[in-house]
Coordinates of C-alpha atoms in Angstrom, one line a residue:
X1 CA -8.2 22.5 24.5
X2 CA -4.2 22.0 25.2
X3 CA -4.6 18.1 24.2
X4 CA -6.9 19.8 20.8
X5 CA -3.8 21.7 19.7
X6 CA -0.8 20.3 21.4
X7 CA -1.5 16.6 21.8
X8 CA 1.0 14.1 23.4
X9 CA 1.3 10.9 23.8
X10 CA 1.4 11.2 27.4
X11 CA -1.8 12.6 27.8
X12 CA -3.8 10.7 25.8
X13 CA -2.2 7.4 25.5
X14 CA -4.0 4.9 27.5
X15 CA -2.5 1.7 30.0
X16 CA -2.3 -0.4 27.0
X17 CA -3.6 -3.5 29.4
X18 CA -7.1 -1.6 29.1
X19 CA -7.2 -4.1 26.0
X20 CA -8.5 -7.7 25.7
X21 CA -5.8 -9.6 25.4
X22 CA -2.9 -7.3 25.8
X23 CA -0.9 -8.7 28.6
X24 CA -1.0 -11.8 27.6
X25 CA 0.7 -10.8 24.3
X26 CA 3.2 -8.7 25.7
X27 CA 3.8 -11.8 28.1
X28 CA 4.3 -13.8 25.3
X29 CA 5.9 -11.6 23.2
X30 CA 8.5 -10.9 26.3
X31 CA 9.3 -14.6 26.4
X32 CA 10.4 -14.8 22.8
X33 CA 12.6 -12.5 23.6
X34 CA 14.1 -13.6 27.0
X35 CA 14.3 -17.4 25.0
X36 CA 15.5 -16.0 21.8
X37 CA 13.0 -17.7 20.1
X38 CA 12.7 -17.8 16.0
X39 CA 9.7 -15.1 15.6
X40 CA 7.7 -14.3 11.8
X41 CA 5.3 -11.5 11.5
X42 CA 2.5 -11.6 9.2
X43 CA 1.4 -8.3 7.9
X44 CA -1.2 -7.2 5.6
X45 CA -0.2 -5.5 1.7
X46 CA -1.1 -2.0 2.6
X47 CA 0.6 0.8 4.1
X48 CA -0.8 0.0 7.7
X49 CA 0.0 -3.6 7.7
X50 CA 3.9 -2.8 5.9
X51 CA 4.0 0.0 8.7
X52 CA 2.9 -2.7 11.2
X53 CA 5.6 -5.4 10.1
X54 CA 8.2 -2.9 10.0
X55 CA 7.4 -1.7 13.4
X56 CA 7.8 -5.7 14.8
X57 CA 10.6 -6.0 13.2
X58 CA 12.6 -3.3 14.5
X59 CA 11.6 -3.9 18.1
X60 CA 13.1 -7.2 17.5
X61 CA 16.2 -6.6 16.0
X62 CA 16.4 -4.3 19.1
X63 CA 16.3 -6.7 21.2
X64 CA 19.1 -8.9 19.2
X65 CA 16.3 -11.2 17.4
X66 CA 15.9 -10.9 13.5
X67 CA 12.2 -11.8 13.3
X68 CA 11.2 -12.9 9.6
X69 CA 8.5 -10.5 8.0
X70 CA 6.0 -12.8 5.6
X71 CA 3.4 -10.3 3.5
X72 CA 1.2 -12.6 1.5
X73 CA 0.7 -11.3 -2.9
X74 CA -2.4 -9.7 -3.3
X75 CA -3.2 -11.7 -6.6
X76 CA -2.1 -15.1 -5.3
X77 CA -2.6 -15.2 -1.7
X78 CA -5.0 -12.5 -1.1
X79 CA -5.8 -10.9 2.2
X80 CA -4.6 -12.4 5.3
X81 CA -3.3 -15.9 6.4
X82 CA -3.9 -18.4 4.4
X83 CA -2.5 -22.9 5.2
X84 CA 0.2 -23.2 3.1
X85 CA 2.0 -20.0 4.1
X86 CA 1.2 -20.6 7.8
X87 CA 2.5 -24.0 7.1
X88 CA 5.6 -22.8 5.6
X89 CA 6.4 -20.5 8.3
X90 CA 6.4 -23.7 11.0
X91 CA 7.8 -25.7 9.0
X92 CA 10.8 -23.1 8.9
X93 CA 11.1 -22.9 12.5
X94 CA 9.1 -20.1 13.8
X95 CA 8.4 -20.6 17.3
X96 CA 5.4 -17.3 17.2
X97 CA 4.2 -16.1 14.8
X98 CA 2.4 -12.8 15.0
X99 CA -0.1 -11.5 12.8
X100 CA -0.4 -8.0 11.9
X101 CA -3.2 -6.1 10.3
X102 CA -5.4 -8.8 9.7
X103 CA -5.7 -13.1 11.8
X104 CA -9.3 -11.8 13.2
X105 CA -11.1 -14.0 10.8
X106 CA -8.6 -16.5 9.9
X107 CA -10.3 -19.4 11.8
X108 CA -9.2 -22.4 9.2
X109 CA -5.6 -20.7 8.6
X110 CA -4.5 -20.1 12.3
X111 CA -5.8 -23.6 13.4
X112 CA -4.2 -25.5 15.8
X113 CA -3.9 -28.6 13.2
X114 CA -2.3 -26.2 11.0
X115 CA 0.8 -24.9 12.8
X116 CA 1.2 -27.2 15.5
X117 CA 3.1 -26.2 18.3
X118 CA 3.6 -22.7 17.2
X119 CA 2.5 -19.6 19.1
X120 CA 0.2 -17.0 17.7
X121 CA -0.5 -13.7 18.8
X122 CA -3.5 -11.8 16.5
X123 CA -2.7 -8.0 16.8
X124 CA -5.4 -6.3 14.7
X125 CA -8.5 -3.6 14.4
X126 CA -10.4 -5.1 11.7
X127 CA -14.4 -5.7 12.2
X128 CA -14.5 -9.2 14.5
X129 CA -17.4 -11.6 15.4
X130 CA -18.3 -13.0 18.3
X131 CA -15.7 -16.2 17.4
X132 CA -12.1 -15.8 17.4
X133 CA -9.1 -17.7 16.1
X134 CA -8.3 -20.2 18.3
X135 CA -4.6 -18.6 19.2
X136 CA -2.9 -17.5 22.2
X137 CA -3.9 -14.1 22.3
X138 CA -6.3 -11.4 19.8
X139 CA -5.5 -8.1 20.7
X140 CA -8.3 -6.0 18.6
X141 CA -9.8 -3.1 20.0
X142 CA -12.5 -4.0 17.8
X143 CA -13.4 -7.3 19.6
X144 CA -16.9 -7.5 20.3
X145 CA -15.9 -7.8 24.0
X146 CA -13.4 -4.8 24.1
X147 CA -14.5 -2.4 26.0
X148 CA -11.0 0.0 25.4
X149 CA -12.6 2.3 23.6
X150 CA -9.7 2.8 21.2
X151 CA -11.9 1.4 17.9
X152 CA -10.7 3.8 16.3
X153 CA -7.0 3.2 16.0
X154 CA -5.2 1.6 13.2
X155 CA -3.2 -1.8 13.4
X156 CA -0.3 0.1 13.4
X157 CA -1.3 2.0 16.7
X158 CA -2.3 -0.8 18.5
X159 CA 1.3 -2.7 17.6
X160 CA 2.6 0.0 19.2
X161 CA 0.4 0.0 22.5
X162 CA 1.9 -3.6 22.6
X163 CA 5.6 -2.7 21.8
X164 CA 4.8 -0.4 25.3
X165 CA 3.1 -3.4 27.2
X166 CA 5.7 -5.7 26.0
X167 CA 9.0 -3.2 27.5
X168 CA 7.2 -3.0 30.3
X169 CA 7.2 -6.7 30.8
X170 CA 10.6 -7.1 30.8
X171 CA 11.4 -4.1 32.5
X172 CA 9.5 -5.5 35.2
X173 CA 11.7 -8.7 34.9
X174 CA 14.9 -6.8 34.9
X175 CA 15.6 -7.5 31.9
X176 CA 17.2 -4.2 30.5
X177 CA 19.6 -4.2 34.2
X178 CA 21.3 -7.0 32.6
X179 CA 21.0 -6.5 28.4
X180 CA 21.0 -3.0 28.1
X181 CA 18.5 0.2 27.5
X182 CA 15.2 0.1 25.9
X183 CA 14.7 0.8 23.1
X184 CA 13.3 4.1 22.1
X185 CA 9.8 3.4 21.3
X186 CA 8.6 7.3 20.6
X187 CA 11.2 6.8 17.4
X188 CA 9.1 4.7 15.5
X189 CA 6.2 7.1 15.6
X190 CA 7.1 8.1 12.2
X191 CA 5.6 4.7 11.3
X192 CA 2.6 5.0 13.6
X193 CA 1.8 8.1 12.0
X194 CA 2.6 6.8 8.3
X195 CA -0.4 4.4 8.8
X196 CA -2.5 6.3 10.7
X197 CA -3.0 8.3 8.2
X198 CA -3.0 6.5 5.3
X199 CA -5.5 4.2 7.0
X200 CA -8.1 7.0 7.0
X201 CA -8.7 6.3 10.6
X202 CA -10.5 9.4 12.3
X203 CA -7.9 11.9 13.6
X204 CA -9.2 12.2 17.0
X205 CA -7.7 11.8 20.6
X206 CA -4.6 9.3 20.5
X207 CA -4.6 9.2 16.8
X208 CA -4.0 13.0 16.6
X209 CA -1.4 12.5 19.4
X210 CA 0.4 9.6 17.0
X211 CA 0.6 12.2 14.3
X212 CA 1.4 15.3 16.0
X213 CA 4.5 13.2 17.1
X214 CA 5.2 11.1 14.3
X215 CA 5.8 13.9 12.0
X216 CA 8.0 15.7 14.7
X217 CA 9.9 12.3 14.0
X218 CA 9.9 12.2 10.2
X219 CA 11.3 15.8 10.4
X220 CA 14.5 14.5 11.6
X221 CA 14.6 11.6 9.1
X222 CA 15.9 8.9 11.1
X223 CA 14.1 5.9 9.2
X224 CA 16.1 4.8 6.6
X225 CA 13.7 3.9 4.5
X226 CA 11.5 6.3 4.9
X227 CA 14.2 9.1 3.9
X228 CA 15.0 6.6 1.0
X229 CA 11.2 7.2 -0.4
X230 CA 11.3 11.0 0.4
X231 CA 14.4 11.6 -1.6
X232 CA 12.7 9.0 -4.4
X233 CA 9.7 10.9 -4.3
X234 CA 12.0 14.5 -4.8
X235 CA 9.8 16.0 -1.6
X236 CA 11.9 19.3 -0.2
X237 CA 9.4 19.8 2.4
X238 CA 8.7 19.0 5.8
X239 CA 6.1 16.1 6.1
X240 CA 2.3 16.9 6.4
X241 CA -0.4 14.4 6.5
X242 CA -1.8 15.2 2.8
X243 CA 2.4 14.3 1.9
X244 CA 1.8 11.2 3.8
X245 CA -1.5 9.9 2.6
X246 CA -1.1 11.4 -1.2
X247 CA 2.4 11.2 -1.9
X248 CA 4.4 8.4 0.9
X249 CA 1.8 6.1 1.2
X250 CA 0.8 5.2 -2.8
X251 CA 4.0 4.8 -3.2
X252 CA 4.6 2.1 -1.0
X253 CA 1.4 0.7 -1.7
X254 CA 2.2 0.2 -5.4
X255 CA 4.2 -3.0 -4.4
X256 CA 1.5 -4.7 -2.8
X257 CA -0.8 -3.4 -5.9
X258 CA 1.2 -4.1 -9.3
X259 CA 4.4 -5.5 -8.2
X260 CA 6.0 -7.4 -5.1
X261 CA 3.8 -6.9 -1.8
X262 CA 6.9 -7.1 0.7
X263 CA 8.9 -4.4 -0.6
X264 CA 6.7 -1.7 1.3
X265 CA 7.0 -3.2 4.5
X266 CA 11.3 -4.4 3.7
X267 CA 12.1 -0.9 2.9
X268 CA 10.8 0.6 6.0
X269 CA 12.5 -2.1 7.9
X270 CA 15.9 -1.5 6.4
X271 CA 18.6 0.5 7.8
X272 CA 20.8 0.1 4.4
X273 CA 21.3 3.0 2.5
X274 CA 21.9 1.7 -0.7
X275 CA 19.4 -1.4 -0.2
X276 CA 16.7 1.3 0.7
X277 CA 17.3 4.0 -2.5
X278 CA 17.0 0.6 -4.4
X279 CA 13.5 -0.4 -3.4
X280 CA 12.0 3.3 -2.8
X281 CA 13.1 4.0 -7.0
X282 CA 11.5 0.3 -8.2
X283 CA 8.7 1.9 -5.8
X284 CA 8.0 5.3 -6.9
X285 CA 8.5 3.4 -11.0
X286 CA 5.5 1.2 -9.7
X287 CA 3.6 4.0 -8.7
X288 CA 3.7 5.9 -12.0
X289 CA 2.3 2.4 -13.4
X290 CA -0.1 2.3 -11.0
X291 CA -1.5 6.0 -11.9
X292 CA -1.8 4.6 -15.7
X293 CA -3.4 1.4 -14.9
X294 CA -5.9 3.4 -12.8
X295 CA -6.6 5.9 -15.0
X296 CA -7.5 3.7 -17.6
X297 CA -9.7 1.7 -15.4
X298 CA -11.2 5.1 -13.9
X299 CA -12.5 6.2 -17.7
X300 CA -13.8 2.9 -18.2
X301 CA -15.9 2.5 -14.9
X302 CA -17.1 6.3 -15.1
X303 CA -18.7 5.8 -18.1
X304 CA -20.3 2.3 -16.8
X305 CA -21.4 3.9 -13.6
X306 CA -23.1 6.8 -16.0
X307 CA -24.6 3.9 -17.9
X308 CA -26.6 2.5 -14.3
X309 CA -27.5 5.9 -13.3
X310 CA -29.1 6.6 -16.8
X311 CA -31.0 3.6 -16.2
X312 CA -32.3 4.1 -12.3
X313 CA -31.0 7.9 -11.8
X314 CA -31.7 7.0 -7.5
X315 CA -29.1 3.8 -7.8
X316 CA -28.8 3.4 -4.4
X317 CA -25.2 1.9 -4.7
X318 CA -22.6 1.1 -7.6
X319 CA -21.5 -2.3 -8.9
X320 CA -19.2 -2.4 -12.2
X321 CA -17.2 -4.9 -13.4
X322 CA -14.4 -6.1 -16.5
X323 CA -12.0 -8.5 -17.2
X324 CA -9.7 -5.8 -18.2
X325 CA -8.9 -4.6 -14.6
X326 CA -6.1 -4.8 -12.3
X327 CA -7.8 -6.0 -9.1
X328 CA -5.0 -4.4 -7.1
X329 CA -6.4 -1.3 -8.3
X330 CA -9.9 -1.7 -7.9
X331 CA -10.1 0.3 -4.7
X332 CA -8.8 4.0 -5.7
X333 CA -11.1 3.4 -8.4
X334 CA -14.3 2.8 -5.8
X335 CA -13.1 5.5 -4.4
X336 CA -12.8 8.1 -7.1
X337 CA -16.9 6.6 -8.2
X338 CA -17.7 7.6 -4.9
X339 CA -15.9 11.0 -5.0
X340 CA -17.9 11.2 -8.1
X341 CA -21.1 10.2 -8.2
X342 CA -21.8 10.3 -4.1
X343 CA -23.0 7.1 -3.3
X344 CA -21.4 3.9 -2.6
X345 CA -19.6 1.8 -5.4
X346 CA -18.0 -1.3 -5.8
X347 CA -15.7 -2.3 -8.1
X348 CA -14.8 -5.5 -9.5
X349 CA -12.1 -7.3 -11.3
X350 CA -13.3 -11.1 -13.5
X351 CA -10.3 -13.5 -13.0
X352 CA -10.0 -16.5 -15.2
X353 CA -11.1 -18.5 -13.1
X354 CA -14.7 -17.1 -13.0
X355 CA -14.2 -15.6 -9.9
X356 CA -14.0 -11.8 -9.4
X357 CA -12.1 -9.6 -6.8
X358 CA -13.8 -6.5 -5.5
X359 CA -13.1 -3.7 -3.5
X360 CA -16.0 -1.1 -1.6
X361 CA -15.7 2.0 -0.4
X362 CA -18.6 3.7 1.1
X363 CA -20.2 7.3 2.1
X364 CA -21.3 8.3 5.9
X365 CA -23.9 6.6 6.9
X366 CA -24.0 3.7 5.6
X367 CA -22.2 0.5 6.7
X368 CA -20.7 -1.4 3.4
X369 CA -19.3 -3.8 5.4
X370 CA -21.8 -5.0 7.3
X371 CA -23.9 -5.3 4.0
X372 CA -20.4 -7.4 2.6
X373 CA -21.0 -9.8 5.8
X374 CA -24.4 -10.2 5.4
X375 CA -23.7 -11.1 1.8
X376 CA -21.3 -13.4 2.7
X377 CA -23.7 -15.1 5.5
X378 CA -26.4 -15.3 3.0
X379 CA -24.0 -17.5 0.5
X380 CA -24.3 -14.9 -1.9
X381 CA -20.1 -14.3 -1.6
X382 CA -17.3 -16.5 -1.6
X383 CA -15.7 -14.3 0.8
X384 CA -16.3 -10.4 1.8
X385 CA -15.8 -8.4 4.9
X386 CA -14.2 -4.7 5.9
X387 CA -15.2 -1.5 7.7
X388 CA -18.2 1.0 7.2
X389 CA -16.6 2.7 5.1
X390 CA -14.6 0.4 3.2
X391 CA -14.7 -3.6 2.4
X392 CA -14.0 -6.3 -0.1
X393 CA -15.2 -9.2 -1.2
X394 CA -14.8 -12.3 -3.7
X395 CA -18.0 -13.3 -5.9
X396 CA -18.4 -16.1 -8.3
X397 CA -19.7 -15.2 -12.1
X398 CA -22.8 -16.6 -12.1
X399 CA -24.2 -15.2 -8.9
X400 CA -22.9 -11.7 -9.6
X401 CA -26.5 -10.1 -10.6
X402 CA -28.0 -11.4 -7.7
X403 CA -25.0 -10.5 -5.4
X404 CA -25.2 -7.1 -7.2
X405 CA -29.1 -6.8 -6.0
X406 CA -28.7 -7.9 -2.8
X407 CA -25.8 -5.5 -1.7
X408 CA -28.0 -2.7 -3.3
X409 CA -31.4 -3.3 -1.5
X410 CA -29.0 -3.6 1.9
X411 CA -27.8 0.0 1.1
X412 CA -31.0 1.0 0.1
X413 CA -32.5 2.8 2.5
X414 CA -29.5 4.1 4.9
X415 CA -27.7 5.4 1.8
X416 CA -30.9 6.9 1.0
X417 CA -30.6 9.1 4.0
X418 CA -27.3 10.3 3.9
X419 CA -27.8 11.2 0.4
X420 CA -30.7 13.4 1.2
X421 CA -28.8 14.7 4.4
X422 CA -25.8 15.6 2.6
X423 CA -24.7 19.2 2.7
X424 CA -21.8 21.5 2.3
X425 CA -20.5 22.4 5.2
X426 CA -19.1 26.0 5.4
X427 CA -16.8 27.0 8.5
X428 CA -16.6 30.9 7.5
X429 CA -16.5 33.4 4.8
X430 CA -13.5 35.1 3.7
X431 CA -11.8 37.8 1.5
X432 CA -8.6 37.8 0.2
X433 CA -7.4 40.1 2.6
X434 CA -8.8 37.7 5.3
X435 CA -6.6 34.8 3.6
X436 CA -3.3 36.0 5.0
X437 CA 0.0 34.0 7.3
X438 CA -2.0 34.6 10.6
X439 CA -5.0 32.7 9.6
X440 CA -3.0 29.8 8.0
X441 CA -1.0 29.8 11.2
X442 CA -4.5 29.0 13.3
X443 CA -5.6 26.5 11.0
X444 CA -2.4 24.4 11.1
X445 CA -2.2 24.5 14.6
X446 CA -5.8 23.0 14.9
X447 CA -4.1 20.0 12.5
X448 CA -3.7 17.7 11.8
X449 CA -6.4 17.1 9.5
X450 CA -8.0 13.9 8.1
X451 CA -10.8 11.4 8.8
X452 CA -12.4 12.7 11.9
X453 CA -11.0 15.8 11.5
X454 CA -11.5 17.3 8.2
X455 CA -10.0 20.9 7.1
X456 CA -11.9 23.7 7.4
X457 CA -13.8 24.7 4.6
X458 CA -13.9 28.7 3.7
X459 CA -16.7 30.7 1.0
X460 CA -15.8 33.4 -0.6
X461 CA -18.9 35.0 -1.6
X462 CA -19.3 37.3 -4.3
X463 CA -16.2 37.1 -5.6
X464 CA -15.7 37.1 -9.1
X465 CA -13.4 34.2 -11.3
X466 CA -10.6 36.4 -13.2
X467 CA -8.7 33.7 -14.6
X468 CA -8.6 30.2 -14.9
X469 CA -6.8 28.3 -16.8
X470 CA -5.6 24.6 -16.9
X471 CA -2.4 23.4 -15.3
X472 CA -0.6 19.9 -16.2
X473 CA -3.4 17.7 -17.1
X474 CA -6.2 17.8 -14.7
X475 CA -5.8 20.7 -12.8
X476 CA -7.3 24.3 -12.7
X477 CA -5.1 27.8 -11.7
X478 CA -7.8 30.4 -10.9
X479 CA -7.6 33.6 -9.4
X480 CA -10.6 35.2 -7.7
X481 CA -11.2 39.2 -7.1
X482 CA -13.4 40.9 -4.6
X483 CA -16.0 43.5 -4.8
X484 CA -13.2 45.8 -3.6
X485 CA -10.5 44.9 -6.2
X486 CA -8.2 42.2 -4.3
X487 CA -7.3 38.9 -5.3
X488 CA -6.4 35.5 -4.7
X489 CA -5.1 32.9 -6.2
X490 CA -5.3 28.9 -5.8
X491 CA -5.6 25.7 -7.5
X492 CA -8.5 23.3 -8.4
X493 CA -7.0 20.1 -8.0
X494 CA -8.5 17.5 -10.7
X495 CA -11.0 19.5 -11.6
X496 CA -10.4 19.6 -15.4
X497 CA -13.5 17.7 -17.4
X498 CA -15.6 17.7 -13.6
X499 CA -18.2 20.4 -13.1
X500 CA -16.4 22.4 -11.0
X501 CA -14.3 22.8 -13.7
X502 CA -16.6 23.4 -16.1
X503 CA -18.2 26.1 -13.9
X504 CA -15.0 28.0 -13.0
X505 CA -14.1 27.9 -17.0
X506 CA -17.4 29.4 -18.1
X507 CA -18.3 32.1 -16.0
X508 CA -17.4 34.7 -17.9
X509 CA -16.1 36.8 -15.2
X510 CA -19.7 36.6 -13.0
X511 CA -19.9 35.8 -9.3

């Protein structure tokens, strides 16, 4: 129970050599160091892979090395390595380069004919096979041959476990009797907890241990950047997970979605002031464009996805696509169909090319991504992979209706199930009297919640809907009353035009 409501690091954090791989990356990462070799991180566009970067980078410049972050453009580069920007990074001088939220599957990019005599270390958790790159080390709890037990930790979490590893390594070679201190690893939490939690990786064990501390860590606002973006983003209150994941985290993934993918993981590198209010303002401007583009796309899809289920009302999974979509929005769209409509969805953006980008997101119980790699094997994909829950993929035109078939029938059945097994899940029954400090004082000290770890859920039966009226522009301010007379009063977040809306708006005052 203690390491349930007071976890720590200490307790829960594993010997990081308990991972494939991990010693001889921190090895390796030790001797750049010791050499002063030229070093480039590779990162991923999202928060976890800008968290990632920026967590390299500042145990770099720690050590008096100012390693070069590379994050590749979502539209023009897509996920992960690619040749010519491997290539570039050699032919600039890297000596290592290490890869960051993604290298598991980037056999061709991470060749040997491709960067020559240049060093690679793979630091990832993404889905492997029973290949891998062809590099100097892959540290991926998810590694078919991993037998850490720590699948569940974002790329973020794992760069950390080798940050630990690594000062360990040249502890163990004196290095710090002649250059100085360590440097204060449990500091950068506030990034480990950043992307843990806008990863939606489950909140269990060391994860909840990362983001106990982390936001112990944000409190005292010590990251540049990431006090830049809170001021930006006019928060006045102490960090919470839902402030991380709803609030922090879209922000900084609007550059790698609309505008400049580098600018998430540059700000939370930075340690200038003025540098950092710059980039966390084009930031939160990119975000507000974000929210209109998906909007937009959101109306567009819904009333597609209501099309299809018109048609075959059990669609075990939804496919839509247009030409007039932002592919770097195409996720938080999948995701609000999902929200939605309950089953999986996928959502696709047409290029000119003829090609179209897509993004998946999935329910429990059923594995989207291994119906994306099957796809994939199958030659039904250009390109496709991801998690259960979560995946995307590249299709050409002409072999979208059959692609859209296939991923279907794979879905079929399992999404079948959980449909069918899908309840609400009630953790107790309240009053409003019930609803008071000491209760909201329990609950937090159970947090924090997320994946894995979802907030409790409360009924409160018989109670009567007073008032409800709409707030801003999708949201409902209701107040309930009890048999006895006492109230309560809350908000219905985006519930405006959804039939919880409806319902709360229209019961004339009944239970």
């Amino acid at each position: 129970m203690p390491n349930v409501l007071e976890p720590t690091i200490r307790a829960l954090m594993p010997d990081p050599s308990t991972l494939n791989d991990m010693d001889k990356a921190a090895r390796r990462l030790a001797d750049a160091i010791v050499k002063r070799e030229r070093v480039a991180v590779f990162g991923d566009y999202d928060v976890d892979g800008a968290c990632s970067s920026a967590l390299m980078r500042r145990f770099f410049n720690a050590h008096g090395l100012d390693a070069t972050i590379y994050i590749p453009d979502r539209m023009f580069e897509g996920y992960g390595p690619n040749v010519p920007a491997i290539q570039g990074l050699v032919e600039k001088g890297a000596q290592l380069i290490v890869t960051v939220d993604c290298g598991t599957t980037s056999f061709e990019a991470l060749a040997p004919q491709h960067r020559g005599k240049t060093d690679v270390l793979v630091i990832d958790h993404h889905q492997a096979d029973e290949q891998l790159p062809e590099v100097s080390a892959v540290v991926n709890p998810n590694r078919q041959d991993d037998l850490s037990g720590l699948g569940h930790l974002c790329a973020a979490g794992v760069v950390f476990m080798l940050l630990v590893a690594t000062t360990r390594e040249l502890r163990q070679r004196g290095y710090y009797d002649k250059n100085g201190r360590p440097p204060d690893l449990l500091a950068m939490l506030d990034l480990v907890a950043l992307a843990t939690v806008c990863d939606v990786v489950p909140l269990q064990t060391l994860n909840r241990a990362y983001v106990t501390r982390g936001l112990e860590v944000m409190r005292q606002r010590q990251n540049v950047g990431l006090r830049a973006l809170v001021d930006a983003a006019g928060l006045n209150q102490p960090p919470t997970p839902y402030l991380l994941g709803f609030v922090l985290g879209p922000r900084i993934n609007a550059g790698g979605r609309i505008g400049d993918a580098a600018l998430g993981a540059r700000l939370l590198s930075l340690d200038d002031e003025t540098e950092a209010a710059r980039i966390a303002v084009q930031l939160d401007k990119l975000n507000r464009e974000r929210k209109a583009i998906e909007t937009a796309m959101l109306e567009e899809a819904t009333a597609e996805a209501d099309r299809l289920i018109d048609e075959v009302p059990d669609l075990p999974m939804l496919v839509v696509a247009s030409e007039r979509w932002h592919k770097g929005v195409v996720g938080l769209v999948a995701s609000r169909l999902v929200d939605r409509f309950g089953r999986p969805a996928c959502v696709i953006a047409w290029e000119e090319g003829g090609q179209g980008t897509g993004s998946l997101r999935s329910i429990a119980g059923v594995d989207i991504g291994a119906a994306v790699r099957a796809a994939t094997a199958d030659g039904l994909l250009l390109k496709g992979g991801g998690h259960a829950m979560a995946a995307g993929l590249t299709v050409a035109r002409e072999k979208f209706e059959v692609a859209r078939t296939y991923l279907a029938e794979q879905v079929a059945s399992p999404a079948t199930t959980a449909r069918a097994a899908r309840a609400l899940e009630i953790d107790g029954a309240l009053t409003p009297t019930a609803a008071n400090d000491t209760l909201v004082d329990l609950i937090e000290r159970a947090g924090p919640y997320g994946q894995g770890n979802p907030q409790p859920r409360f009924v409160f039966p018989a109670h009567r809907v007073r008032f409800a009226k709409v707030m801003g522009e999708a949201h409902l301010r209701v107040t309930l009353e009890a048999d006895d007379g006492s109230r309560l009063e809350g908000v219905a977040f985006r519930a405006v035009g959804q039939p919880l809306g409806e319902m709360l708006t229209n019961t004339g005052g009944m239970p």
